[in-house]
Each structure stands twice: as structure tokens, then as C-alpha cells.
Coordinates of C-alpha atoms and ligand atoms in Angstrom, one line a residue:
M550 CA 1.2 -6.4 -0.3
R551 CA -1.6 -6.4 -2.2
I552 CA -3.5 -9.3 -4.7
T553 CA -1.6 -10.1 -7.8
L554 CA -2.2 -12.7 -10.2
F555 CA 1.2 -13.4 -10.0
T556 CA 1.3 -14.3 -6.7
L557 CA -1.9 -16.1 -6.8
L558 CA -0.6 -18.8 -9.5
L559 CA 3.2 -18.9 -7.4
L560 CA 0.7 -20.2 -4.6
G561 CA -1.3 -22.2 -6.9
F562 CA -4.5 -20.6 -7.0
M563 CA -6.6 -19.9 -9.8
Y564 CA -7.7 -16.7 -11.1
P565 CA -11.6 -16.4 -10.0
A566 CA -13.7 -17.0 -13.0
H567 CA -16.2 -14.3 -12.0
A568 CA -14.0 -11.5 -11.9
Q569 CA -14.4 -10.4 -14.9
T570 CA -18.3 -10.3 -14.8
Y571 CA -18.2 -8.8 -11.2
Q572 CA -21.4 -6.7 -10.9
F573 CA -20.9 -4.1 -8.4
T574 CA -23.7 -4.4 -4.9
R575 CA -25.3 -1.8 -3.0
N576 CA -23.3 -3.0 -0.1
D577 CA -19.6 -1.9 -2.3
T578 CA -21.4 0.9 -2.9
L579 CA -22.0 1.6 1.0
R580 CA -18.7 0.6 1.6
G581 CA -16.9 2.5 -1.4
T582 CA -18.4 6.1 -1.6
V583 CA -17.9 9.0 1.1
T584 CA -21.9 8.9 1.9
P585 CA -23.5 11.8 2.9
E586 CA -23.7 10.0 6.2
R587 CA -20.2 10.1 6.3
S588 CA -19.2 13.3 4.9
W589 CA -20.6 15.7 7.6
W590 CA -18.3 14.5 10.1
D591 CA -14.7 14.0 10.6
L592 CA -12.6 11.5 12.1
N593 CA -10.4 12.4 14.9
F594 CA -9.7 9.6 17.3
Y595 CA -10.5 5.7 18.1
R596 CA -10.2 4.2 21.1
L597 CA -10.6 0.4 20.2
D598 CA -10.5 -2.1 23.2
V599 CA -10.6 -5.6 22.3
R600 CA -10.7 -8.9 24.3
F601 CA -9.5 -11.7 22.3
N602 CA -10.1 -15.3 23.2
P603 CA -8.6 -17.7 21.0
A604 CA -9.7 -20.6 22.8
D605 CA -13.4 -19.9 20.7
S606 CA -11.5 -17.2 18.4
S607 CA -13.6 -14.9 19.7
I608 CA -14.0 -10.8 20.2
K609 CA -15.6 -9.0 21.9
G610 CA -15.0 -4.8 22.7
S611 CA -15.6 -1.6 21.8
N612 CA -14.4 1.4 20.1
Q613 CA -15.0 5.0 21.0
V614 CA -15.1 7.0 17.8
F615 CA -14.5 11.2 18.2
Y616 CA -15.5 13.1 15.3
R617 CA -15.7 17.2 14.7
V618 CA -18.6 17.9 13.3
L619 CA -18.4 19.5 9.8
K620 CA -22.3 20.7 9.1
P621 CA -24.9 19.7 11.3
A622 CA -26.5 16.1 10.4
Q623 CA -28.3 13.5 12.9
V624 CA -27.4 10.1 10.8
L625 CA -23.6 8.6 10.6
Q626 CA -22.6 5.4 9.2
I627 CA -20.3 2.6 11.0
D628 CA -18.6 0.2 9.2
L629 CA -19.1 -3.7 10.3
Q630 CA -19.1 -7.0 8.5
R631 CA -21.5 -9.4 8.9
A632 CA -19.9 -12.1 11.0
M633 CA -19.8 -9.3 13.6
T634 CA -22.3 -8.0 15.6
I635 CA -22.9 -4.4 16.8
T636 CA -24.4 -5.0 20.0
R637 CA -24.9 -1.6 21.5
V638 CA -24.1 2.5 20.4
E639 CA -24.1 5.0 23.0
Q640 CA -23.5 8.9 22.4
D641 CA -22.9 10.5 26.5
G642 CA -24.2 7.6 28.0
K643 CA -27.7 7.5 26.1
P644 CA -28.7 4.3 23.8
L645 CA -28.8 5.3 20.2
S646 CA -30.5 3.4 17.8
C647 CA -29.4 2.1 14.4
R648 CA -30.8 0.3 11.3
Q649 CA -28.4 -2.0 9.6
D650 CA -27.7 -2.4 5.7
G651 CA -25.5 -5.2 5.0
D652 CA -22.1 -4.3 6.6
A653 CA -23.3 -1.0 7.2
Y654 CA -25.0 0.3 10.3
F655 CA -27.0 4.1 9.8
I656 CA -27.1 5.5 13.7
E657 CA -29.6 7.5 14.3
L658 CA -28.0 10.4 16.7
T659 CA -30.6 12.3 19.2
K660 CA -28.7 15.0 20.4
P661 CA -28.2 17.9 18.1
Q662 CA -24.3 18.3 15.9
V663 CA -23.5 21.6 16.0
A664 CA -20.9 22.1 13.1
N665 CA -16.9 22.3 15.1
R666 CA -18.0 20.4 18.2
M667 CA -16.1 17.3 19.1
E668 CA -18.4 14.4 19.9
S669 CA -18.2 10.7 20.3
I670 CA -19.8 7.7 20.0
T671 CA -18.8 4.3 21.5
V672 CA -19.8 1.4 19.6
Y673 CA -19.9 -1.7 21.4
Y674 CA -19.6 -5.2 20.0
E675 CA -18.6 -8.9 19.4
G676 CA -18.4 -12.1 17.0
K677 CA -16.1 -14.3 16.1
P678 CA -14.3 -12.6 13.2
R679 CA -13.6 -14.4 9.5
V680 CA -10.5 -16.7 9.3
A681 CA -8.4 -15.9 6.5
R682 CA -8.6 -18.3 3.1
N683 CA -5.5 -17.3 2.0
A684 CA -3.5 -14.3 4.0
P685 CA -3.0 -11.8 3.2
W686 CA -4.4 -11.6 -0.3
D687 CA -7.7 -13.0 1.0
G688 CA -7.8 -11.7 5.0
G689 CA -8.7 -11.8 8.1
F690 CA -7.5 -13.6 11.5
V691 CA -4.7 -16.2 10.6
F692 CA -4.5 -19.0 13.2
S693 CA -1.4 -21.2 13.6
K694 CA 0.5 -22.2 16.7
D695 CA 4.3 -21.6 17.5
K696 CA 6.9 -25.0 18.0
A697 CA 5.4 -25.7 22.0
G698 CA 2.2 -25.1 20.8
Q699 CA 0.8 -22.1 21.7
P700 CA -1.6 -19.6 20.3
Y701 CA 0.6 -17.4 17.5
I702 CA -2.4 -15.3 15.7
A703 CA -2.7 -12.2 13.3
T704 CA -4.8 -10.3 11.4
A705 CA -4.5 -9.2 7.8
C706 CA -7.3 -7.5 6.3
Q707 CA -6.3 -5.0 3.3
G708 CA -9.0 -5.6 0.8
L709 CA -11.4 -7.3 3.0
G710 CA -11.5 -4.4 5.3
A711 CA -10.8 -3.4 9.1
S712 CA -14.8 -4.3 9.3
S713 CA -14.2 -7.5 9.5
W714 CA -12.6 -7.4 12.9
W715 CA -13.3 -3.7 14.3
P716 CA -16.2 -1.1 13.8
N717 CA -14.5 2.0 11.9
K718 CA -15.5 4.3 9.2
D719 CA -14.1 1.7 6.6
H720 CA -13.5 4.3 4.0
P721 CA -9.9 5.2 3.4
Y722 CA -10.0 8.9 2.7
D723 CA -10.8 10.0 6.2
E724 CA -8.1 8.8 9.1
P725 CA -8.3 9.0 12.9
D726 CA -5.5 11.6 13.8
S727 CA -3.9 9.4 16.7
M728 CA -5.9 5.7 17.7
N729 CA -5.2 3.9 21.2
I730 CA -5.3 0.0 20.4
N731 CA -6.2 -1.9 24.1
I732 CA -6.1 -5.7 23.6
T733 CA -6.6 -8.2 26.0
V734 CA -5.6 -11.7 25.3
P735 CA -5.2 -14.6 28.2
Q736 CA -1.6 -15.2 30.0
P737 CA 1.3 -16.0 28.4
L738 CA 0.7 -14.6 25.6
M739 CA 1.2 -10.9 24.5
D740 CA -0.2 -8.9 21.9
V741 CA 1.9 -6.3 19.4
S742 CA -0.1 -3.7 17.7
N743 CA 0.7 0.1 15.9
G744 CA 2.8 2.2 17.8
R745 CA 4.4 2.8 21.0
L746 CA 3.6 -0.1 24.3
R747 CA 2.4 2.7 26.9
R748 CA 1.6 0.1 29.6
V749 CA 0.4 -3.5 30.3
V750 CA -2.0 -4.2 33.1
D751 CA -2.7 -7.5 34.8
N752 CA -6.3 -8.5 34.8
P753 CA -7.4 -10.7 37.4
D754 CA -8.7 -13.2 35.1
H755 CA -5.1 -14.1 34.0
T756 CA -5.6 -11.8 30.9
R757 CA -3.4 -9.1 30.0
T758 CA -4.3 -5.9 28.3
F759 CA -1.6 -4.2 26.1
E760 CA -2.2 -0.6 25.6
W761 CA -1.1 0.7 22.1
A762 CA -1.2 4.3 21.1
V763 CA -0.6 5.9 18.2
V764 CA 0.4 9.5 18.0
N765 CA 0.1 9.6 13.8
P766 CA -3.2 9.4 11.2
I767 CA -3.2 5.8 10.6
N768 CA -5.6 3.6 7.9
N769 CA -7.9 1.4 8.8
Y770 CA -6.6 -1.7 7.1
G771 CA -2.6 -0.6 9.1
V772 CA -4.4 -1.4 11.9
N773 CA -3.3 -4.6 13.8
L774 CA -3.4 -7.4 16.3
N775 CA -0.2 -9.9 16.4
V776 CA -0.6 -12.3 19.3
A777 CA 2.4 -14.8 20.6
N778 CA 4.5 -15.8 23.0
Y779 CA 7.0 -13.6 21.0
S780 CA 10.5 -13.2 21.9
H781 CA 11.2 -9.6 21.6
W782 CA 14.6 -7.3 21.3
S783 CA 15.3 -3.4 20.6
D784 CA 17.8 -1.1 18.7
T785 CA 18.0 2.6 17.9
Y786 CA 18.2 4.0 14.6
Q787 CA 19.8 7.3 14.2
G788 CA 18.1 8.8 10.9
L789 CA 17.2 12.0 9.5
K790 CA 14.9 12.8 12.5
G791 CA 17.0 11.6 15.3
P792 CA 17.0 8.4 16.8
L793 CA 14.2 6.1 15.4
A794 CA 13.0 2.9 18.3
L795 CA 13.2 0.0 16.3
N796 CA 11.5 -3.1 17.9
F797 CA 11.7 -7.0 16.8
Y798 CA 9.2 -9.7 17.9
V799 CA 9.8 -12.9 16.3
L800 CA 8.9 -16.8 17.6
P801 CA 11.6 -18.1 20.1
E802 CA 12.5 -20.9 17.8
H803 CA 13.2 -18.1 15.0
L804 CA 15.1 -15.3 17.7
E805 CA 19.0 -16.1 15.9
A806 CA 17.5 -16.4 12.1
A807 CA 15.9 -13.5 12.7
K808 CA 18.4 -11.3 14.7
K809 CA 20.4 -12.3 11.5
Q810 CA 18.1 -11.2 9.1
F811 CA 16.5 -8.2 10.3
Q812 CA 20.6 -6.4 10.2
Q813 CA 18.5 -5.2 6.6
V814 CA 16.2 -2.9 8.3
P815 CA 18.8 0.0 9.3
L816 CA 20.2 -0.6 5.5
M817 CA 16.2 -0.2 4.0
L818 CA 15.6 2.8 6.5
K819 CA 19.2 4.9 5.5
A820 CA 18.3 4.0 1.5
F821 CA 14.8 5.0 2.0
E822 CA 15.0 7.9 3.8
Y823 CA 17.8 9.0 1.3
W824 CA 15.8 8.5 -1.6
F825 CA 12.2 9.5 0.4
G826 CA 12.9 11.8 3.2
P827 CA 12.7 10.8 7.1
Y828 CA 11.1 7.8 8.0
P829 CA 7.5 9.0 8.1
F830 CA 6.5 7.9 11.9
Y831 CA 9.2 8.4 14.3
E832 CA 6.8 9.4 17.3
D833 CA 5.4 5.8 16.5
G834 CA 8.9 4.0 16.6
Y835 CA 9.3 1.3 13.8
K836 CA 8.1 -2.6 14.5
L837 CA 8.6 -5.5 13.0
E838 CA 7.0 -8.9 14.1
E839 CA 6.8 -12.3 12.6
V840 CA 3.4 -13.1 11.3
P841 CA 2.2 -17.0 9.8
Y842 CA 1.4 -15.4 6.9
L843 CA 3.7 -13.5 4.1
G844 CA 4.0 -9.6 5.2
M845 CA 1.8 -6.4 5.2
E846 CA 2.5 -2.9 5.7
H847 CA 1.1 -2.5 9.1
Q848 CA 1.8 1.2 9.9
S849 CA 4.9 1.4 12.3
S850 CA 3.9 -2.3 13.1
V851 CA 4.9 -3.9 9.4
T852 CA 5.0 -7.7 9.7
Y853 CA 6.8 -10.8 8.4
G854 CA 6.5 -14.2 6.8
N855 CA 9.2 -14.5 4.4
G856 CA 10.9 -17.3 6.5
F857 CA 14.4 -15.1 7.2
K858 CA 15.7 -15.6 3.3
N859 CA 16.2 -13.1 0.8
G860 CA 14.1 -12.9 -2.0
Y861 CA 10.3 -13.2 -2.2
L862 CA 10.1 -16.5 -0.4
G863 CA 13.5 -17.2 -1.4
R864 CA 13.0 -16.3 -5.1
D865 CA 14.6 -13.7 -7.6
L866 CA 11.0 -12.0 -9.0
S867 CA 13.2 -10.0 -11.9
G868 CA 15.2 -13.1 -12.4
T869 CA 18.5 -10.8 -12.8
G870 CA 20.1 -12.0 -9.7
W871 CA 19.5 -8.4 -8.0
G872 CA 16.3 -9.8 -6.4
S873 CA 18.5 -12.2 -4.2
K874 CA 19.7 -9.6 -2.5
W875 CA 17.3 -8.3 -0.1
D876 CA 14.9 -9.5 1.8
F877 CA 11.9 -8.8 -0.2
I878 CA 9.4 -8.1 2.8
I879 CA 11.9 -6.1 5.2
V880 CA 12.2 -3.9 1.6
H881 CA 8.6 -3.6 0.0
E882 CA 6.5 -3.4 2.9
S883 CA 8.3 -1.3 5.1
G884 CA 8.7 1.3 1.6
H885 CA 5.1 1.3 2.0
E886 CA 5.5 3.1 5.9
W887 CA 5.9 6.3 2.8
F888 CA 3.7 4.8 -0.3
A889 CA 0.5 3.6 2.1
N890 CA 0.7 4.8 5.3
S891 CA 2.4 8.2 5.2
I892 CA 0.8 8.9 1.4
T893 CA -2.8 7.1 1.2
N894 CA -5.1 6.8 -1.8
Y895 CA -8.3 8.7 -1.3
D896 CA -9.9 5.6 -3.1
V897 CA -8.6 2.4 -3.2
A898 CA -9.1 2.4 -7.4
D899 CA -5.9 4.4 -7.0
M900 CA -4.2 1.7 -4.6
W901 CA -0.8 2.4 -7.5
I902 CA -0.2 5.2 -5.8
H903 CA 0.7 2.6 -2.8
E904 CA 1.9 -0.4 -5.1
S905 CA 3.6 1.5 -7.9
F906 CA 6.1 3.5 -5.8
T907 CA 6.5 0.5 -3.7
N908 CA 7.2 -1.5 -6.5
Y909 CA 9.5 1.0 -7.6
S910 CA 11.1 1.9 -4.4
E911 CA 12.8 -2.4 -4.6
S912 CA 15.1 -0.7 -7.6
L913 CA 15.7 2.3 -5.5
F914 CA 17.1 0.4 -2.2
I915 CA 19.2 -1.7 -5.1
E916 CA 20.2 1.3 -7.0
Y917 CA 21.5 2.9 -3.3
Y918 CA 23.9 -0.2 -3.0
H919 CA 24.2 -1.8 -6.2
G920 CA 24.1 1.3 -8.3
K921 CA 22.1 2.4 -11.3
E922 CA 22.5 -0.1 -14.2
A923 CA 21.4 -3.1 -11.1
A924 CA 18.1 -1.2 -10.6
A925 CA 17.0 -1.0 -14.1
A926 CA 17.5 -4.6 -15.0
Y927 CA 15.8 -5.3 -11.7
I928 CA 13.0 -3.1 -13.3
I929 CA 13.3 -4.2 -16.3
G930 CA 13.7 -8.4 -15.7
C931 CA 10.1 -7.8 -13.3
R932 CA 8.4 -7.0 -16.3
K933 CA 8.1 -10.2 -17.7
L934 CA 5.2 -10.6 -14.6
I935 CA 3.0 -7.7 -16.3
R936 CA -0.1 -8.8 -17.8
N937 CA -2.0 -5.9 -19.1
D938 CA -5.1 -7.5 -18.1
K939 CA -7.0 -4.8 -17.3
P940 CA -6.4 -1.0 -16.3
V941 CA -4.1 -0.2 -12.9
V942 CA -6.4 2.4 -12.0
G943 CA -9.7 0.5 -10.5
T944 CA -13.9 1.6 -10.5
Y945 CA -14.1 4.8 -8.1
N946 CA -16.4 4.7 -5.4
V947 CA -17.7 0.5 -5.4
N948 CA -13.8 -0.2 -3.1
H949 CA -12.6 -1.2 -6.1
S950 CA -8.7 -1.3 -7.1
G951 CA -7.1 -2.4 -10.9
S952 CA -5.0 -4.7 -12.0
G953 CA -2.0 -6.2 -10.2
D954 CA 0.0 -4.5 -12.8
M955 CA 0.1 -1.8 -10.2
Y956 CA 3.0 -3.3 -9.0
Y957 CA 5.6 -4.0 -11.9
K958 CA 4.0 -2.0 -14.4
G959 CA 3.3 0.5 -12.1
G960 CA 7.2 0.4 -11.3
S961 CA 8.0 0.4 -15.1
L962 CA 6.0 3.7 -15.6
L963 CA 7.6 5.4 -13.0
H964 CA 11.4 4.3 -14.3
T965 CA 10.4 5.1 -18.0
I966 CA 9.3 8.7 -16.6
R967 CA 12.3 9.0 -15.0
Q968 CA 14.5 8.3 -18.3
I969 CA 12.3 11.2 -20.0
V970 CA 13.4 13.0 -17.5
N971 CA 16.7 12.4 -17.7
N972 CA 17.7 14.5 -14.7
D973 CA 18.6 12.2 -11.7
E974 CA 18.5 15.6 -9.4
R975 CA 15.6 16.9 -10.5
W976 CA 13.9 13.2 -10.0
H977 CA 15.4 12.8 -6.6
E978 CA 13.7 16.4 -5.5
M979 CA 10.5 15.0 -7.5
L980 CA 10.3 12.3 -4.6
L981 CA 10.9 14.3 -2.0
G982 CA 8.8 16.9 -3.0
L983 CA 5.6 14.2 -3.1
N984 CA 7.0 12.3 0.1
K985 CA 6.6 16.6 1.9
T986 CA 3.4 17.5 0.2
F987 CA 1.7 14.7 0.6
Y988 CA 3.1 13.8 4.2
H989 CA -0.1 12.1 6.1
K990 CA -2.4 12.3 3.4
T991 CA -4.9 11.3 1.8
V992 CA -4.7 11.6 -2.1
T993 CA -6.2 11.0 -5.2
G994 CA -4.4 9.9 -8.6
A995 CA -4.9 12.5 -10.3
Q996 CA -3.0 14.5 -7.8
V997 CA -0.1 12.4 -7.4
E998 CA -0.2 12.6 -11.0
A999 CA -0.3 16.7 -11.8
F1000 CA 2.2 16.8 -8.7
V1001 CA 4.9 14.2 -10.4
G1002 CA 4.2 16.7 -13.5
Q1003 CA 4.3 19.9 -12.8
S1004 CA 7.5 18.8 -10.1
L1005 CA 9.4 17.4 -13.2
G1006 CA 8.1 20.2 -16.0
L1007 CA 6.5 17.6 -18.0
N1008 CA 3.4 17.3 -19.4
L1009 CA 2.9 13.7 -18.4
T1010 CA -1.2 13.5 -19.2
K1011 CA -1.0 11.1 -22.0
V1012 CA 1.4 9.4 -20.2
F1013 CA -0.2 8.2 -17.4
D1014 CA -3.4 7.8 -19.7
Q1015 CA -1.5 5.2 -21.6
Y1016 CA -0.2 3.5 -18.7
L1017 CA -3.0 4.0 -15.7
R1018 CA -5.9 3.4 -17.8
D1019 CA -5.6 1.8 -20.8
I1020 CA -4.1 -2.0 -21.0
R1021 CA -2.1 -1.5 -24.5
V1022 CA 1.7 -1.4 -24.7
P1023 CA 2.7 1.7 -27.0
T1024 CA 4.7 0.6 -30.1
L1025 CA 7.0 2.7 -31.9
V1026 CA 6.5 1.7 -35.5
Y1027 CA 9.2 2.5 -38.1
R1028 CA 10.5 2.4 -41.5
M1029 CA 14.3 3.2 -42.8
K1030 CA 14.6 4.2 -46.6
D1031 CA 17.0 6.5 -48.4
R1032 CA 18.7 7.0 -45.4
Q1033 CA 15.2 9.0 -43.9
L1034 CA 13.7 7.2 -40.6
E1035 CA 9.9 7.0 -40.2
Y1036 CA 8.4 7.2 -37.3
R1037 CA 4.7 7.0 -34.9
W1038 CA 3.4 5.5 -31.9
E1039 CA 0.3 3.1 -32.5
D1040 CA -1.1 0.8 -30.1
C1041 CA -1.5 3.5 -27.9
V1042 CA -4.2 6.6 -26.6
A1043 CA -5.1 9.5 -28.7
G1044 CA -2.6 11.9 -28.8
F1045 CA 0.1 10.2 -27.1
D1046 CA 3.1 11.8 -27.5
M1047 CA 6.0 10.5 -25.1
P1048 CA 9.5 11.1 -26.5
V1049 CA 11.6 7.9 -26.4
K1050 CA 15.4 7.4 -27.0
V1051 CA 16.6 5.0 -29.3
K1052 CA 20.0 3.9 -30.9
L1053 CA 20.4 4.7 -34.3
G1054 CA 23.2 2.8 -35.6
E1055 CA 25.5 3.6 -32.6
T1056 CA 24.3 7.0 -31.7
D1057 CA 21.9 8.1 -29.1
T1058 CA 18.6 9.6 -30.3
L1059 CA 15.9 11.5 -28.6
L1060 CA 12.6 10.8 -30.6
K1061 CA 9.7 12.7 -29.7
P1062 CA 7.2 10.7 -31.8
T1063 CA 3.4 11.1 -31.7
T1064 CA 0.2 9.0 -33.7
N1065 CA 1.6 10.7 -37.0
W1066 CA 4.3 9.7 -39.3
Q1067 CA 7.0 12.0 -38.5
Q1068 CA 10.9 12.0 -40.8
L1069 CA 14.0 12.3 -39.4
K1070 CA 17.0 12.5 -41.6
V1071 CA 20.2 9.5 -41.2
K1072 CA 23.5 9.9 -41.9
N1073 CA 24.6 6.7 -41.6
A1074 CA 22.2 4.8 -39.4
T1075 CA 20.6 1.3 -40.6
S1076 CA 19.1 0.2 -37.5
L1077 CA 17.1 1.3 -34.6
S1078 CA 17.0 0.1 -31.0
V1079 CA 15.0 1.5 -28.5
D1080 CA 16.4 2.0 -25.1
P1081 CA 15.3 -0.6 -23.0
N1082 CA 14.9 1.3 -20.4
F1083 CA 11.6 2.7 -21.3
Y1084 CA 8.3 0.4 -21.2
V1085 CA 7.4 0.3 -24.9
K1086 CA 7.6 -2.2 -27.8
S1087 CA 8.5 -1.7 -31.4
K1088 CA 8.1 -2.5 -34.6
V1089 CA 9.9 -1.4 -37.7
L1090 CA 8.2 -2.1 -41.4
T1091 CA 9.5 -3.3 -44.5
V1092 CA 10.4 -0.9 -47.1
K1093 CA 9.7 -2.2 -50.3
Ligands
ZN2267 ZN1 2.5 -3.7 -1.1

């Protein structure tokens, strides 16, 4: 889940006027670039210890950052946003000095850093993390209370960044291979974070520490804490890699509704394992937790606030009826386990890797249970949400993602490419191959584009350029005269040459237009209509 103009409008918010003229700052560059102070070390493990006090919304803790030295250097960048403060940094028990530059800290290491060696630093910090203005889009900590008046608190920091509440290397290109998350909260509250609960420690001061272990690479924004007086139940799903532990956490007052609605989880897993291959985090299990905001793809710890209703807050986004047959948050946010958590963008400018494939996964869920036509209707129905306001790809190296069109236009792009391939088996193999090749990896958009093209045996360069980096919808312009059809692409990138299926009269025909006029003899046809599965426009020129 991420900001879309549509969702903003849905929630009654105005698009910020400054967004069009925003100038990137030094802080954006420090956050969004693989700086020299980041590139010399490779993340291996985080040990995050956080004491959270709901009474005054403060947190205090430490993160021990384990890393391997790739090449010797003595300055290391750690990010922590200014609402929080780093109080001390140590290596081998010795204090280190550091220089703060906006939300970045440059730590001066005194011990020589030798290539290939494993090292760690421990960063101690405290403060009151930012309260979310409108989670999950404008995120932070979300404070609420359950029916009994108990604290009900969760984090959602996609976009904003994990460095809004814990110190880390806050860039998506590098992930730790595993992570421990130890959260201390007052009794009787519990914390649900990522991975598996290893231990609960009762402390003498009436707090408890919940020790969660993640044994797979995890992206920063996927790390979350969810604190409430949760009711819990568990189940097992027999999946492609054997038994998968399912754990569910909801407020006591919603237990009954949740037990019913969450029956869609095995349905989701069945469909997505079919289309994409095994759930990517068997070792960490799958969890679904109720939270006081709409939802987020936290890794192995998907959060849910869709009101135990089908659709998107009860609505069908496509207007076709097919979006009302399933719970949008269960399906969409879980789809991100494959696209966002397993396959992660190297730079958020390529966040379409997360959202376009996950939007498309919604249609594949429909296809699995209701067939191809229903899935196509859903994709086509969602096109009314496309704005073509800005390119789908954002600006690299400044922590900037592109247009909210990365959802519906991205989904339509994939659906359109599938029409070009016109071979469902090959298409399915591409989706499986993508998940196998880029399993647990951070990848660039260019890598994904190349893989899709190679796997399908197509040159899709111009197609990706058109839909990801240009805001125009290509238009098939044609005229018919004396049993001759003339046609070409307009409103498109130079050299655009996407094939398109049309009906000439009653006959299905594959045209291969370019930006130059081409001719085709047509026997009896007097009409042309473009296959609506292709996301293009058409325009007929009248011939005198
Ligand atoms: Zn999403």
C-alpha cells in the first residue's frame, strides 16, 4: 500500500499543491543515494531492542548493526529522523563520535575496518516518534484504543522511512539477512512484530519483552510493531513447501468477525502460490494483525484494517462487481509478500515493481477463482482510476517514487503485455521465473524489464518506455478507404511498435503498427475496434 491520488481523494484529502514544484533537498539525497558511507559495508543482521511506553508515547532503545566490510573505510552512515536522537554509538564497547547532517549520522570508526571482516556497532537512541497524520499514506505511529480502553498502537512508515522510529541503513538496496526485534511494553499489552515469537520475558517492572526473530532478509519499512491487548489464534496451511504457520491477532471485540473474514487467507495463499510459486517466508510464518489504519505489507506480519468487509473499505474499485468478492487488504497486502518483500525495489523510484505486480495479482486472484474474463473485466474497470499525471517511474537517488498510476496503469501494462504474448503458459512461466530469479533480492526496474522481455521472447523496450516513463496513452490512428486500412501509432514514444489486436468487421486481426503509416487490404470490413484488453486509445480519421 502506498499513496495514490485516488485514495487521497477517497479519504477527502487534497493533493498537496507544492508537490509539482518540490525541489529535492540535501536530506533527500542523503536518504535516497547509496552514499560512499553506505556502500563500503554490507548489512548482515539487526538486533533491535525497543522499550515502548504508551503512556507518554516515548521509545528508548538500541540497534546493534552487524555488517561485513566490503572495502576498508572509516565513516559509516546511519539514519535516524530528527524527532528521535542518537545518544551513544559504540564499537566493541568503545564510544564513537558522530556528526549529524539532517536525518543522517556519520559515525567515525576508530578500529581499522578490514575487508571481509564481520563487525558491529551499537546505536543507542530515544525520543517520541512522529505520530502518523494519515496512516498508512502519511505514516508514523498510530495511536488508538480498543473497546475496553486499552492502548491499541501500530507503526506504518512506508515512504516516511523506518528511520522515523529506529536507527538503520534507511535505503532499500541493502537488507540484513536476518533480524531480531525485541519490544518491551507494559503488561497486559502484547507486541506483534515480524517473524516468529521466540520468547516472552516478564520483567520486574511490570513490563514484558516480546522477542521476535526474522530469519530471512527483510526491508526496513516492513519492520513493524503492533501493540494491543490482542486475541490470538493460529492455524496451519499445507502449502507448496509444506506446513506454513498462520497466526492471527485481532482486538477481542472483533474475534468472531475476523475468524470468518480471515478464512480468505488460505484462498489467497492457494491462488498466489499457483501463480507466483511458494510463499516466500515459510520459516517466518504468515501473520495477519488488526491495526488502526487500512493496512500494510509488513513482511510476514501483514496488517489489516479493512473492517472485516469485502472490497476496499466495502467498495469495489473496479465498479464491475468482481472487486466485491474478496477482501482487498488481505489479497493486496499479502500479494506484496512476493512483490515488495521477496522482490524488493533497489530504489523507490522503481516502486512500480511492488505496486504494479501486486495490483495485477488482484486480477490473478480473481482469475484463479472466477476465470479469465472476470479478471480482465476487473483490470479494465480499474482503468478509470488512472490519472496519467506523472510518469510511473520516479526520480532516482532522492527517495522519490513516481505517480500513483503505478497501481492501475501498472496492472493494465502487465495485462496488455500478456495480450501481446498471447500464450498463458508462457506468461505463467514468466511470473514463476521472476519470483525464482529475484527471490529475496533487491532489483532495479531495468532488471525486471529485461527479465520480462527475455522470458517472453519479446523486445518490450518501447512498451515499458511508453507506460512507465511517459504519461501519454498510445493512440491507434486509422482510416479506411476503398477496402484499404491505413494505420499508425500516435501520442507515443519515438519508435513505439507495440502489436495490437483489433476486430476488422467480425475478424480478429493482429496489427503491427509503427509510428509510420502502414496499409492493409481489407476484404469486407467497414469497421475496426481495438481489443479492450489493450490499454490504448483509438481514433478514426474520416476520409473524403
Ligand atoms: Zn500496495
